[in-house]
Each structure stands twice: as C-alpha cells, then as structure tokens.
Amino acid sequence: MLERKPVIFLLLATVVILIGTIVTMIAPFKWINDPKLKIAEVKPYTPLQLEGRDIYIREGCNNCHTQTVRPLLADVDRYGDYSKAGEFVYDQPFLWGSRRTGPDLARIGGKYPDSWHYKHMADPQSMIPKSNMPKYAFLQKPLDTSLTEKKMKALNFPYVQADIAAVQGKSELDAIVAYMQKLGNDIPWRKAAQAAVIGDLKNPYLEDKTVIPEGKVIYDKDCAQCHGKDLMGDIGPGLADLDKPDADVFKTIYTGIIAGGMPAFGDQLGKDRVWKVVTFIKSTQRK
Amino acid sequence: MSQQEGYADDVVKGFIASSILWGAVAVLVGVLISFQLVFPQLNLPPYLTYGRLRPIHTNAGIFGFGIGSFMAFFFYIVQRLTKTRLWSPGLAKFQLWLFNVVIVLAAVTLAMGFTRSKEYAELEWPVALLVVILWVIFSANVIMTIIKRKEEQMYISLWYIMATLVGVAVLYLVNNAGIPVSLFKSYSAYAGANDANVQWWYGHNAVAMVLTTPPLAIFYYYLPKATGVPIYSHRMGIIAFWSLIFMYLWTGAHHLLWTPVPDWVQTLAMAFSVMLIAPSWGAVFNGYFSMNGQWHQMRENYLVKFLVFGITFYGLQTLQGPSQAVRTFSAFIHYTDWVPGHVHMGTMGWVSLTLFAAIYYTIPRLYGREIYSIGLANLHFWLAVIGQLIFSISMWVAGVQQATMLHATNSDGSLHYSFMETFIELYPYWHIRAVGGVIYLISVLVFVYNIVKTITSGEPAQSAVKA
C-alpha cells in the first residue's frame, strides 16, 4: 500500500524518525538542565578566557584532546575528578571530543604554572620529546579583540568595561593559556582529591643506592621538563643539593603544591616509585 | 546513448566526476594527516595543521565524495525506477554548481580556521546555510520526480532515498542551530551536556542517513543490475527498512558513555545499538541470499566482487559497532585508535566499495563505452581492500594495546604507565596505518585513470551495456 503513496510514506518515515529523536534527544534537556545539577562555583568565561576558547576551537584542538573525565580508575587517577554536567553549562559548543591522541584536558587548569604552557605551546617537543603535537609558536601575535564584546553579549556572559579593556594588547597565546588554566578548575577538586599522607614517613631506600638509577628514569620522564635534566631548575625550582628532609620531599611529590603549580604524582606513581624519585633527588645532596 | 530514454543524465555525469575528485582529495588529505601524526614537523601552521586538516578530510569524504555521489546516483536511480525524466534538469544543473562551490568554500573556510568544532557539522553558518539550500532543491527535485512517476510501484531503493532526504534535513537543521556573532563566527545554540547529546544524536545519525541508507539504496539497485537476478526478498527489505530508521535515532548517546549525559539516555542508546544488528543484517542477508546460485560471479564479475565485499564490510561494521556501544567495552576502547579503525572499515570498505561498483556500472552506460580495463578494476579492488584492512587492523591492535596499558595498575592501585608511555607505543602502528593509506590512495588513482580512459577512449559499447 505504502509502496504507491510517496507523500504518506514521507510523512510516516518522518514520524518514525522523530520518535527516537524526541525520547533520546529532546526529552533529556529536562534531565540535563535539572537545577540540582547546577554547581555554584562554576563561572562563565571572562573575555580573555572566551577568546582563548575560540582559538582552541579555531585550531581544532578538540580533534586530538578530549574534555571529559570518565568515572573510571584509569581516567580519574590520570586526569583528576570525573566530569559533572554542571561544569559545562557555559560551553557553547561543548568540546568533549572523541579521540585522545593527546591527553584529556578537562582538568588541566591549575595543574601547571602558566610558564609551562607558554613553553609547551611554542615547542611541545622541547618538554615532551616524543610528543607529536604541532608547534603553536605562531599564536604569539596580537589577539583580535574586535568581536570580544559582541561575543560576551551573544553568550549572555556578565562583564564590565574593564574586563573588555583588559583583553587589549594580549596575545593569542595569552588567551589560550588563560583558557587552559580555567579548565576544570572552578570546583575545588584538586584540594578535595589531595591525598593525605598519614603515618610515619620513612624512606625505605635510605640506605639503598641501587634504586637511584630507577629513580632517575622516573625523574627524567616526569620531573625533568620543569626542574631541568640536571636538576638545575627551569619552570620549577632547582633541586640539586636539596636540603630538605626526605619525608617533606615525598609529601610534595605525592600530594603536589596546588598554589605553586606542582602537580600531585601520588595517584599516578604510587608510593614506591615516589620514594625512588626522592632517593634519586636527594642522592645529589648526599654524595 | 548518452540521453537514454530521455533521462536527464548530464547532471549525473557531473556529480560523478565531482564526487570522484573530492573523494581523491579526501584520501589525499587523509594520507597527509596520517603522516603528520608520525612526523609532527609536517604540520605547517597556521593553515595546514592536523587540527585544521582533519575536518577537511572528514568533510571532503562525507560531503564531497559521499553526498556528491549520492546526488549522482539518486538522480540516476530515481529516473529509472520511476521511468520518469527528472522533474527539473535545470535545477539539478544549478545544484551541481552550488555543490562544488559549497565544497570549495568548506575546504577554504576550514583551512582558515572558521569552524564550529562539532564533528561533521564544522561548517560556519553561511556555508551551512548553503548546504541547506542545496539539500532543499535536491529533495524537491527527487520527490517531485517520484510524485510524477510513471511506474506506480516504488522499489525499496526509493524508500531509502526518501528516508535519507527527510532524515538529513531534520538532523542538519537541529544540530546546526547557532548564534551568529559575525560572518565567520557563531556559537552553538545548546550548551555543555545538552550540546553533546544533540551533537551525537546528529553525529551517529549522519552515519545512518549518509553512510547507511544512501549506500543501501544504491546497493539494492545495483546488486540485481550487476548479477542479473532480482533481490532475494522485498519483504525482508521493507521490514529491515522500517526497523532500521526507527532504531537508529535512539543510539547517538553510545558516543557519550560514561560522560555526564543522563545514564538512562546512555542505557537506551546501548540497548538500541545492539538491537540494530537485526535490521543491519537483514540487508546483509538479503544481499547474500540474492547471490544464491550466483556465487560463481564473484570470480567472473568484478562488479559483484565490489558489492559483496562492500555488504560484507557493512555486516562486520554493524557487529563491531554495537559491541563498542556496550558500556564495559566502551570504557576500554573509547578514545583510542580502535575507533578510527572501526570508522574506516565502514567508509573505505562498505561505502566506498559500493560506490566504486555503482560508478563502474554507470559510467559505461552514460557514455556508451565499454569499461577501459577490467584488469585495472581488479587491481583497484585488491589495493583498496588491502589498504583498508591494513588501516583498520593496525588501528584495532593499536587501540587494544593502548587501552590495556592505560588501564594497567600496580599492586598499590597506582597507574602502571604514564600517558606518554602508552602514547609512544602507537608510533609503529601509525607508520603501518600511513602505509595502508598510501596503498588505498594508489587504488583510487588506478580507479580514476580507468574511469578517465573509459570516458576518453573506451571501446564503443556492445549491446550488453544498456540501462
């Protein structure tokens, strides 16, 4: 019957398509926009952050970087607290991505100091030798601010004229770094997730020089990009001849220094490997 | 001969030529970005970085090659199945020009960084608006031809064609809704998890309405044409059709498993994805059963080889897809190279092989010439299949290896590998993938050469070559 009536067929096909659409695409708006999912600490983007986000979009960063941490051990230990719906309410468009050629960036904000990002964006391989990220040194040029106010208005983000003025004279690199530093950093997850180190902290390798090479391997991989290959410091302070108790060094590596831009390595490395790094770092002073 | 029975076929020729051109561009850019992943110094900022080229690759493939050839074959098939000349050949001619203008604009604007970032919906609003106009005049032409048809019965291919027209229209309009700021910049009308859910409702149904229903329309038309025997079951085709277009729309959120999109949406997507195996394999079985008593043609008829391998990859694709849509497996392989491996089996295997067969069948009939070289067509077939398999298999292995490493933990619960330790293991696979891409590119060049030679210097057609 239908095989002879194209107009009725078209209408019926449209209805069939719309059923799943209504249930799984339109209805969820009500669930996602549930006021209970709102997070008060999550703030709209400032003009500079918004411009940075637009550069992230322009350069297609989302083709290699995701922005959602899943509630899975491998994700949470590697990137931080899992993502919540309320954290994305100002994201038009969303930038969750679909492929992690590079690491997830949902929690990159506050992980490193600004200087880490400037250096890394300009020449990723100088910090992570085997990285395949393109060099973005060309972002070191004046930011086009002609649309900034229009953009803020279009998205209904609050601002005062001083915010708009503050964008003048910034570079594209300044903007994208400002955006990076906001990512996932509105909620105090870093503080909440900071592992409390309890118990007596005693270096199990204090007398064991055999773990020093292994500690150096970990140091080269995870620490050298900021503290220098030779421990002389760069983005982070120099660590040669570090005159601090082993327990303090352990604590710093394990739990990080949130305000100082020192990431916590506890979840990723575990206690044993952190002690080996401590033993390596201190070996320069002990010899 | 070129104007068989008064059909408007010039525009079909134009769309086939355009789609082949954009298909070759898509593969070429694909090969380039596969090398950029291995040699980052091949990124030439600002215009030729991976981040800007990858959308050009996907858009050239989906819109340039895919949609371009669907426009060609919809016009070709619809005229023949309705025994009616195209409603407006003039409009179709305008559509051909507009199509090529849109694809060029898409490539240029994407290279300049004008993008909305949502996958397969990157084009900024003025270009997207042109896409809408394109689709409206295309749909009007096809639907009016069907309404004015001289053959009362509508063959299954016409069903898939009509579903494609409405499906794409609904998807594209909803997901592209935006707030323009300037001619080159706009923001999505939706935010955060809402935007994600709308996007993947669109994204996965682009797979349905662009990479499934149009190739199925083409497959159902060309398989009987190539083999000379009718399709096994029209009824099975109809049941599969309605269940396919019903179920597909529920599955978008399987791209969003474990994200902040509501759990029940994810669960529904997972369930419907698994259920989709039935209608997908309805089409596969229809293809296989149509080959009953005809399997010897796999040896003798290169067109059949393309079509049967095509539908086989479709069958594999629609088993692998649902497996990835299950939460536990998704937790493991999502965001790894497994997924590009999966996608390219569908695009380089199923869609492309089917389109190659349709082009090989149609070109000789449009130009009244025999195909230039069946030997080269066979070479094209094997290079394409081998290139695609190297691509997909290397990516599946890479995906599983990286997933295993990412999830590995020590006895104290800490992670065994840092991200970079898992990352550097991918380089060998990326080299292999690039080689697969080069082989596929060579296959496309062989194909283009064969088609050009057919048009310019093929033998005049024997009586066998008729519509």
mmCIF file of N, CA and C in Angstrom, chain B residues 358-467:
data_model
loop_
_atom_site.group_PDB
_atom_site.id
_atom_site.type_symbol
_atom_site.label_atom_id
_atom_site.label_comp_id
_atom_site.label_asym_id
_atom_site.label_seq_id
_atom_site.Cartn_x
_atom_site.Cartn_y
_atom_site.Cartn_z
ATOM 1 N N ALA B 358 29.025 1.089 -8.254
ATOM 2 C CA ALA B 358 27.984 1.865 -8.931
ATOM 3 C C ALA B 358 28.590 2.723 -10.037
ATOM 4 N N ILE B 359 29.769 3.300 -9.771
ATOM 5 C CA ILE B 359 30.408 4.143 -10.789
ATOM 6 C C ILE B 359 30.863 3.285 -11.973
ATOM 7 N N TYR B 360 31.464 2.115 -11.679
ATOM 8 C CA TYR B 360 31.905 1.217 -12.763
ATOM 9 C C TYR B 360 30.723 0.757 -13.619
ATOM 10 N N TYR B 361 29.578 0.556 -13.000
ATOM 11 C CA TYR B 361 28.406 0.104 -13.750
ATOM 12 C C TYR B 361 27.832 1.245 -14.588
ATOM 13 N N THR B 362 27.804 2.444 -14.000
ATOM 14 C CA THR B 362 27.055 3.551 -14.603
ATOM 15 C C THR B 362 27.825 4.275 -15.708
ATOM 16 N N ILE B 363 29.114 4.499 -15.480
ATOM 17 C CA ILE B 363 29.894 5.279 -16.449
ATOM 18 C C ILE B 363 29.798 4.713 -17.877
ATOM 19 N N PRO B 364 30.001 3.408 -18.070
ATOM 20 C CA PRO B 364 29.900 2.886 -19.443
ATOM 21 C C PRO B 364 28.519 3.143 -20.051
ATOM 22 N N ARG B 365 27.486 3.104 -19.232
ATOM 23 C CA ARG B 365 26.135 3.312 -19.748
ATOM 24 C C ARG B 365 25.859 4.779 -20.060
ATOM 25 N N LEU B 366 26.458 5.658 -19.291
ATOM 26 C CA LEU B 366 26.249 7.091 -19.553
ATOM 27 C C LEU B 366 26.993 7.549 -20.797
ATOM 28 N N TYR B 367 28.154 6.935 -21.026
ATOM 29 C CA TYR B 367 28.991 7.406 -22.127
ATOM 30 C C TYR B 367 28.950 6.483 -23.337
ATOM 31 N N GLY B 368 28.216 5.369 -23.208
ATOM 32 C CA GLY B 368 28.136 4.452 -24.338
ATOM 33 C C GLY B 368 29.463 3.809 -24.685
ATOM 34 N N ARG B 369 30.272 3.553 -23.684
ATOM 35 C CA ARG B 369 31.561 2.904 -23.935
ATOM 36 C C ARG B 369 31.762 1.748 -22.966
ATOM 37 N N GLU B 370 32.564 0.775 -23.404
ATOM 38 C CA GLU B 370 32.929 -0.320 -22.503
ATOM 39 C C GLU B 370 33.940 0.202 -21.478
ATOM 40 N N ILE B 371 33.986 -0.457 -20.325
ATOM 41 C CA ILE B 371 34.992 -0.077 -19.335
ATOM 42 C C ILE B 371 36.377 -0.290 -19.952
ATOM 43 N N TYR B 372 37.285 0.641 -19.681
ATOM 44 C CA TYR B 372 38.594 0.618 -20.330
ATOM 45 C C TYR B 372 39.368 -0.654 -19.997
ATOM 46 N N SER B 373 39.433 -1.002 -18.706
ATOM 47 C CA SER B 373 40.217 -2.181 -18.343
ATOM 48 C C SER B 373 39.638 -2.875 -17.114
ATOM 49 N N ILE B 374 39.180 -4.105 -17.321
ATOM 50 C CA ILE B 374 38.695 -4.886 -16.171
ATOM 51 C C ILE B 374 39.881 -5.294 -15.299
ATOM 52 N N GLY B 375 41.027 -5.492 -15.913
ATOM 53 C CA GLY B 375 42.233 -5.827 -15.149
ATOM 54 C C GLY B 375 42.570 -4.735 -14.140
ATOM 55 N N LEU B 376 42.495 -3.485 -14.597
ATOM 56 C CA LEU B 376 42.775 -2.376 -13.680
ATOM 57 C C LEU B 376 41.701 -2.270 -12.602
ATOM 58 N N ALA B 377 40.462 -2.586 -12.963
ATOM 59 C CA ALA B 377 39.389 -2.561 -11.966
ATOM 60 C C ALA B 377 39.658 -3.597 -10.879
ATOM 61 N N ASN B 378 40.155 -4.751 -11.290
ATOM 62 C CA ASN B 378 40.516 -5.784 -10.307
ATOM 63 C C ASN B 378 41.692 -5.341 -9.440
ATOM 64 N N LEU B 379 42.661 -4.694 -10.070
ATOM 65 C CA LEU B 379 43.802 -4.172 -9.306
ATOM 66 C C LEU B 379 43.302 -3.142 -8.290
ATOM 67 N N HIS B 380 42.434 -2.261 -8.742
ATOM 68 C CA HIS B 380 41.828 -1.263 -7.852
ATOM 69 C C HIS B 380 41.157 -1.950 -6.669
ATOM 70 N N PHE B 381 40.401 -2.991 -6.961
ATOM 71 C CA PHE B 381 39.690 -3.710 -5.897
ATOM 72 C C PHE B 381 40.650 -4.242 -4.845
ATOM 73 N N TRP B 382 41.683 -4.954 -5.306
ATOM 74 C CA TRP B 382 42.572 -5.587 -4.320
ATOM 75 C C TRP B 382 43.375 -4.560 -3.536
ATOM 76 N N LEU B 383 43.846 -3.506 -4.211
ATOM 77 C CA LEU B 383 44.602 -2.477 -3.492
ATOM 78 C C LEU B 383 43.705 -1.797 -2.453
ATOM 79 N N ALA B 384 42.445 -1.533 -2.826
ATOM 80 C CA ALA B 384 41.536 -0.868 -1.890
ATOM 81 C C ALA B 384 41.274 -1.751 -0.669
ATOM 82 N N VAL B 385 41.005 -3.028 -0.914
ATOM 83 C CA VAL B 385 40.705 -3.935 0.205
ATOM 84 C C VAL B 385 41.928 -4.102 1.101
ATOM 85 N N ILE B 386 43.099 -4.283 0.476
ATOM 86 C CA ILE B 386 44.319 -4.486 1.274
ATOM 87 C C ILE B 386 44.649 -3.207 2.063
ATOM 88 N N GLY B 387 44.582 -2.053 1.382
ATOM 89 C CA GLY B 387 44.872 -0.786 2.065
ATOM 90 C C GLY B 387 43.953 -0.571 3.254
ATOM 91 N N GLN B 388 42.678 -0.838 3.042
ATOM 92 C CA GLN B 388 41.709 -0.644 4.122
ATOM 93 C C GLN B 388 41.964 -1.608 5.280
ATOM 94 N N LEU B 389 42.252 -2.872 4.955
ATOM 95 C CA LEU B 389 42.469 -3.843 6.033
ATOM 96 C C LEU B 389 43.726 -3.504 6.835
ATOM 97 N N ILE B 390 44.772 -3.054 6.138
ATOM 98 C CA ILE B 390 45.994 -2.654 6.864
ATOM 99 C C ILE B 390 45.656 -1.510 7.814
ATOM 100 N N PHE B 391 44.901 -0.548 7.301
ATOM 101 C CA PHE B 391 44.485 0.599 8.120
ATOM 102 C C PHE B 391 43.708 0.126 9.349
ATOM 103 N N SER B 392 42.621 -0.593 9.109
ATOM 104 C CA SER B 392 41.717 -0.925 10.214
ATOM 105 C C SER B 392 42.371 -1.856 11.222
ATOM 106 N N ILE B 393 43.039 -2.900 10.730
ATOM 107 C CA ILE B 393 43.582 -3.892 11.659
ATOM 108 C C ILE B 393 44.695 -3.268 12.502
ATOM 109 N N SER B 394 45.553 -2.454 11.882
ATOM 110 C CA SER B 394 46.623 -1.838 12.673
ATOM 111 C C SER B 394 46.024 -0.929 13.749
ATOM 112 N N MET B 395 44.922 -0.244 13.420
ATOM 113 C CA MET B 395 44.308 0.646 14.411
ATOM 114 C C MET B 395 43.613 -0.133 15.524
ATOM 115 N N TRP B 396 43.018 -1.288 15.190
ATOM 116 C CA TRP B 396 42.387 -2.086 16.253
ATOM 117 C C TRP B 396 43.442 -2.591 17.230
ATOM 118 N N VAL B 397 44.555 -3.071 16.677
ATOM 119 C CA VAL B 397 45.614 -3.590 17.547
ATOM 120 C C VAL B 397 46.171 -2.444 18.404
ATOM 121 N N ALA B 398 46.408 -1.289 17.754
ATOM 122 C CA ALA B 398 46.930 -0.132 18.492
ATOM 123 C C ALA B 398 45.962 0.250 19.611
ATOM 124 N N GLY B 399 44.668 0.266 19.299
ATOM 125 C CA GLY B 399 43.666 0.662 20.289
ATOM 126 C C GLY B 399 43.652 -0.275 21.478
ATOM 127 N N VAL B 400 43.693 -1.576 21.211
ATOM 128 C CA VAL B 400 43.652 -2.547 22.308
ATOM 129 C C VAL B 400 44.928 -2.438 23.148
ATOM 130 N N GLN B 401 46.064 -2.265 22.473
ATOM 131 C CA GLN B 401 47.315 -2.171 23.238
ATOM 132 C C GLN B 401 47.302 -0.935 24.137
ATOM 133 N N GLN B 402 46.913 0.218 23.570
ATOM 134 C CA GLN B 402 46.935 1.422 24.396
ATOM 135 C C GLN B 402 45.915 1.315 25.532
ATOM 136 N N ALA B 403 44.730 0.768 25.217
ATOM 137 C CA ALA B 403 43.705 0.630 26.255
ATOM 138 C C ALA B 403 44.226 -0.237 27.396
ATOM 139 N N THR B 404 44.877 -1.336 27.046
ATOM 140 C CA THR B 404 45.410 -2.235 28.071
ATOM 141 C C THR B 404 46.419 -1.504 28.947
ATOM 142 N N MET B 405 47.275 -0.723 28.296
ATOM 143 C CA MET B 405 48.306 -0.009 29.060
ATOM 144 C C MET B 405 47.682 1.090 29.928
ATOM 145 N N LEU B 406 46.689 1.785 29.371
ATOM 146 C CA LEU B 406 46.075 2.876 30.140
ATOM 147 C C LEU B 406 45.386 2.350 31.396
ATOM 148 N N HIS B 407 44.836 1.153 31.316
ATOM 149 C CA HIS B 407 44.084 0.622 32.453
ATOM 150 C C HIS B 407 44.948 -0.222 33.399
ATOM 151 N N ALA B 408 46.211 -0.440 33.043
ATOM 152 C CA ALA B 408 47.063 -1.290 33.881
ATOM 153 C C ALA B 408 47.394 -0.586 35.200
ATOM 154 N N THR B 409 47.282 -1.298 36.306
ATOM 155 C CA THR B 409 47.601 -0.710 37.611
ATOM 156 C C THR B 409 48.643 -1.559 38.332
ATOM 157 N N ASN B 410 49.297 -0.921 39.289
ATOM 158 C CA ASN B 410 50.230 -1.646 40.153
ATOM 159 C C ASN B 410 49.474 -2.240 41.332
ATOM 160 N N SER B 411 50.194 -3.023 42.120
ATOM 161 C CA SER B 411 49.532 -3.682 43.247
ATOM 162 C C SER B 411 49.045 -2.661 44.274
ATOM 163 N N ASP B 412 49.644 -1.465 44.321
ATOM 164 C CA ASP B 412 49.180 -0.465 45.280
ATOM 165 C C ASP B 412 48.076 0.418 44.701
ATOM 166 N N GLY B 413 47.574 0.076 43.500
ATOM 167 C CA GLY B 413 46.458 0.815 42.924
ATOM 168 C C GLY B 413 46.885 1.987 42.061
ATOM 169 N N SER B 414 48.174 2.297 42.034
ATOM 170 C CA SER B 414 48.619 3.403 41.177
ATOM 171 C C SER B 414 48.696 2.911 39.730
ATOM 172 N N LEU B 415 48.747 3.867 38.809
ATOM 173 C CA LEU B 415 48.763 3.506 37.396
ATOM 174 C C LEU B 415 50.134 3.004 36.986
ATOM 175 N N HIS B 416 50.140 1.977 36.149
ATOM 176 C CA HIS B 416 51.416 1.391 35.767
ATOM 177 C C HIS B 416 52.137 2.232 34.716
ATOM 178 N N TYR B 417 51.372 2.878 33.836
ATOM 179 C CA TYR B 417 52.008 3.657 32.767
ATOM 180 C C TYR B 417 51.526 5.105 32.794
ATOM 181 N N SER B 418 52.424 6.027 32.495
ATOM 182 C CA SER B 418 52.006 7.407 32.276
ATOM 183 C C SER B 418 51.385 7.486 30.889
ATOM 184 N N PHE B 419 50.681 8.590 30.610
ATOM 185 C CA PHE B 419 50.061 8.722 29.298
ATOM 186 C C PHE B 419 51.102 8.599 28.180
ATOM 187 N N MET B 420 52.243 9.286 28.359
ATOM 188 C CA MET B 420 53.252 9.275 27.293
ATOM 189 C C MET B 420 53.829 7.887 27.062
ATOM 190 N N GLU B 421 53.920 7.076 28.118
ATOM 191 C CA GLU B 421 54.428 5.710 27.918
ATOM 192 C C GLU B 421 53.485 4.899 27.030
ATOM 193 N N THR B 422 52.186 5.159 27.152
ATOM 194 C CA THR B 422 51.248 4.436 26.280
ATOM 195 C C THR B 422 51.289 5.019 24.879
ATOM 196 N N PHE B 423 51.522 6.333 24.807
ATOM 197 C CA PHE B 423 51.475 7.061 23.536
ATOM 198 C C PHE B 423 52.592 6.644 22.583
ATOM 199 N N ILE B 424 53.817 6.523 23.123
ATOM 200 C CA ILE B 424 54.945 6.250 22.220
ATOM 201 C C ILE B 424 54.828 4.863 21.592
ATOM 202 N N GLU B 425 54.026 3.983 22.207
ATOM 203 C CA GLU B 425 53.832 2.652 21.630
ATOM 204 C C GLU B 425 53.014 2.703 20.349
ATOM 205 N N LEU B 426 52.366 3.845 20.086
ATOM 206 C CA LEU B 426 51.476 3.929 18.924
ATOM 207 C C LEU B 426 52.219 4.208 17.623
ATOM 208 N N TYR B 427 53.433 4.767 17.734
ATOM 209 C CA TYR B 427 54.130 5.182 16.516
ATOM 210 C C TYR B 427 54.267 4.070 15.465
ATOM 211 N N PRO B 428 54.681 2.855 15.864
ATOM 212 C CA PRO B 428 54.801 1.816 14.822
ATOM 213 C C PRO B 428 53.471 1.568 14.096
ATOM 214 N N TYR B 429 52.373 1.575 14.853
ATOM 215 C CA TYR B 429 51.072 1.336 14.220
ATOM 216 C C TYR B 429 50.706 2.491 13.283
ATOM 217 N N TRP B 430 51.086 3.703 13.685
ATOM 218 C CA TRP B 430 50.771 4.864 12.837
ATOM 219 C C TRP B 430 51.557 4.810 11.530
ATOM 220 N N HIS B 431 52.786 4.296 11.598
ATOM 221 C CA HIS B 431 53.542 4.080 10.357
ATOM 222 C C HIS B 431 52.800 3.087 9.463
ATOM 223 N N ILE B 432 52.363 1.985 10.062
ATOM 224 C CA ILE B 432 51.675 0.950 9.279
ATOM 225 C C ILE B 432 50.392 1.526 8.677
ATOM 226 N N ARG B 433 49.649 2.303 9.489
ATOM 227 C CA ARG B 433 48.408 2.895 9.009
ATOM 228 C C ARG B 433 48.668 3.812 7.806
ATOM 229 N N ALA B 434 49.748 4.596 7.902
ATOM 230 C CA ALA B 434 50.067 5.502 6.797
ATOM 231 C C ALA B 434 50.353 4.710 5.518
ATOM 232 N N VAL B 435 51.027 3.574 5.668
ATOM 233 C CA VAL B 435 51.292 2.717 4.501
ATOM 234 C C VAL B 435 49.957 2.221 3.918
ATOM 235 N N GLY B 436 49.058 1.794 4.788
ATOM 236 C CA GLY B 436 47.724 1.367 4.332
ATOM 237 C C GLY B 436 47.035 2.480 3.569
ATOM 238 N N GLY B 437 47.158 3.697 4.070
ATOM 239 C CA GLY B 437 46.542 4.847 3.406
ATOM 240 C C GLY B 437 47.140 5.099 2.038
ATOM 241 N N VAL B 438 48.468 4.954 1.941
ATOM 242 C CA VAL B 438 49.131 5.164 0.644
ATOM 243 C C VAL B 438 48.640 4.110 -0.363
ATOM 244 N N ILE B 439 48.517 2.859 0.098
ATOM 245 C CA ILE B 439 48.031 1.800 -0.798
ATOM 246 C C ILE B 439 46.612 2.135 -1.274
ATOM 247 N N TYR B 440 45.794 2.631 -0.349
ATOM 248 C CA TYR B 440 44.422 2.990 -0.717
ATOM 249 C C TYR B 440 44.430 4.157 -1.707
ATOM 250 N N LEU B 441 45.324 5.114 -1.483
ATOM 251 C CA LEU B 441 45.425 6.260 -2.401
ATOM 252 C C LEU B 441 45.810 5.787 -3.803
ATOM 253 N N ILE B 442 46.754 4.825 -3.868
ATOM 254 C CA ILE B 442 47.151 4.279 -5.169
ATOM 255 C C ILE B 442 45.943 3.617 -5.837
ATOM 256 N N SER B 443 45.160 2.884 -5.043
ATOM 257 C CA SER B 443 43.974 2.229 -5.614
ATOM 258 C C SER B 443 43.024 3.259 -6.213
ATOM 259 N N VAL B 444 42.874 4.396 -5.542
ATOM 260 C CA VAL B 444 41.987 5.439 -6.048
ATOM 261 C C VAL B 444 42.541 6.036 -7.348
ATOM 262 N N LEU B 445 43.866 6.197 -7.421
ATOM 263 C CA LEU B 445 44.465 6.737 -8.638
ATOM 264 C C LEU B 445 44.272 5.771 -9.811
ATOM 265 N N VAL B 446 44.410 4.463 -9.534
ATOM 266 C CA VAL B 446 44.157 3.456 -10.579
ATOM 267 C C VAL B 446 42.708 3.572 -11.057
ATOM 268 N N PHE B 447 41.808 3.747 -10.103
ATOM 269 C CA PHE B 447 40.382 3.883 -10.408
ATOM 270 C C PHE B 447 40.123 5.122 -11.275
ATOM 271 N N VAL B 448 40.703 6.252 -10.876
ATOM 272 C CA VAL B 448 40.486 7.489 -11.629
ATOM 273 C C VAL B 448 41.012 7.329 -13.059
ATOM 274 N N TYR B 449 42.204 6.728 -13.175
ATOM 275 C CA TYR B 449 42.793 6.510 -14.503
ATOM 276 C C TYR B 449 41.859 5.666 -15.367
ATOM 277 N N ASN B 450 41.338 4.592 -14.792
ATOM 278 C CA ASN B 450 40.462 3.675 -15.524
ATOM 279 C C ASN B 450 39.195 4.388 -15.991
ATOM 280 N N ILE B 451 38.634 5.213 -15.133
ATOM 281 C CA ILE B 451 37.392 5.922 -15.474
ATOM 282 C C ILE B 451 37.664 6.960 -16.562
ATOM 283 N N VAL B 452 38.774 7.706 -16.396
ATOM 284 C CA VAL B 452 39.095 8.725 -17.397
ATOM 285 C C VAL B 452 39.328 8.070 -18.755
ATOM 286 N N LYS B 453 40.075 6.965 -18.759
ATOM 287 C CA LYS B 453 40.350 6.274 -20.026
ATOM 288 C C LYS B 453 39.057 5.710 -20.631
ATOM 289 N N THR B 454 38.152 5.260 -19.789
ATOM 290 C CA THR B 454 36.869 4.745 -20.299
ATOM 291 C C THR B 454 36.123 5.854 -21.027
ATOM 292 N N ILE B 455 36.078 7.025 -20.408
ATOM 293 C CA ILE B 455 35.323 8.136 -20.987
ATOM 294 C C ILE B 455 35.987 8.636 -22.263
ATOM 295 N N THR B 456 37.336 8.695 -22.253
ATOM 296 C CA THR B 456 38.020 9.315 -23.390
ATOM 297 C C THR B 456 38.317 8.324 -24.501
ATOM 298 N N SER B 457 38.581 7.069 -24.162
ATOM 299 C CA SER B 457 38.984 6.172 -25.247
ATOM 300 C C SER B 457 38.521 4.731 -25.062
ATOM 301 N N GLY B 458 37.390 4.541 -24.347
ATOM 302 C CA GLY B 458 36.859 3.185 -24.219
ATOM 303 C C GLY B 458 36.271 2.715 -25.538
ATOM 304 N N GLU B 459 36.218 1.384 -25.716
ATOM 305 C CA GLU B 459 35.577 0.814 -26.897
ATOM 306 C C GLU B 459 34.107 1.224 -26.909
ATOM 307 N N PRO B 460 33.525 1.488 -28.094
ATOM 308 C CA PRO B 460 32.081 1.750 -28.144
ATOM 309 C C PRO B 460 31.315 0.579 -27.533
ATOM 310 N N ALA B 461 30.224 0.912 -26.856
ATOM 311 C CA ALA B 461 29.525 -0.097 -26.073
ATOM 312 C C ALA B 461 28.944 -1.194 -26.953
ATOM 313 N N GLN B 462 29.018 -2.437 -26.447
ATOM 314 C CA GLN B 462 28.306 -3.559 -27.047
ATOM 315 C C GLN B 462 26.847 -3.461 -26.602
ATOM 316 N N SER B 463 26.022 -4.294 -27.160
ATOM 317 C CA SER B 463 24.598 -4.239 -26.817
ATOM 318 C C SER B 463 24.360 -4.561 -25.342
ATOM 319 N N ALA B 464 25.311 -5.276 -24.731
ATOM 320 C CA ALA B 464 25.127 -5.681 -23.326
ATOM 321 C C ALA B 464 25.051 -4.476 -22.397
ATOM 322 N N VAL B 465 25.713 -3.396 -22.780
ATOM 323 C CA VAL B 465 25.759 -2.237 -21.894
ATOM 324 C C VAL B 465 24.533 -1.363 -22.116
ATOM 325 N N LYS B 466 23.492 -1.705 -21.440
ATOM 326 C CA LYS B 466 22.270 -0.896 -21.528
ATOM 327 C C LYS B 466 21.703 -0.724 -20.133
ATOM 328 N N ALA B 467 20.891 0.268 -19.979
ATOM 329 C CA ALA B 467 20.346 0.544 -18.655
ATOM 330 C C ALA B 467 19.476 -0.607 -18.174
#
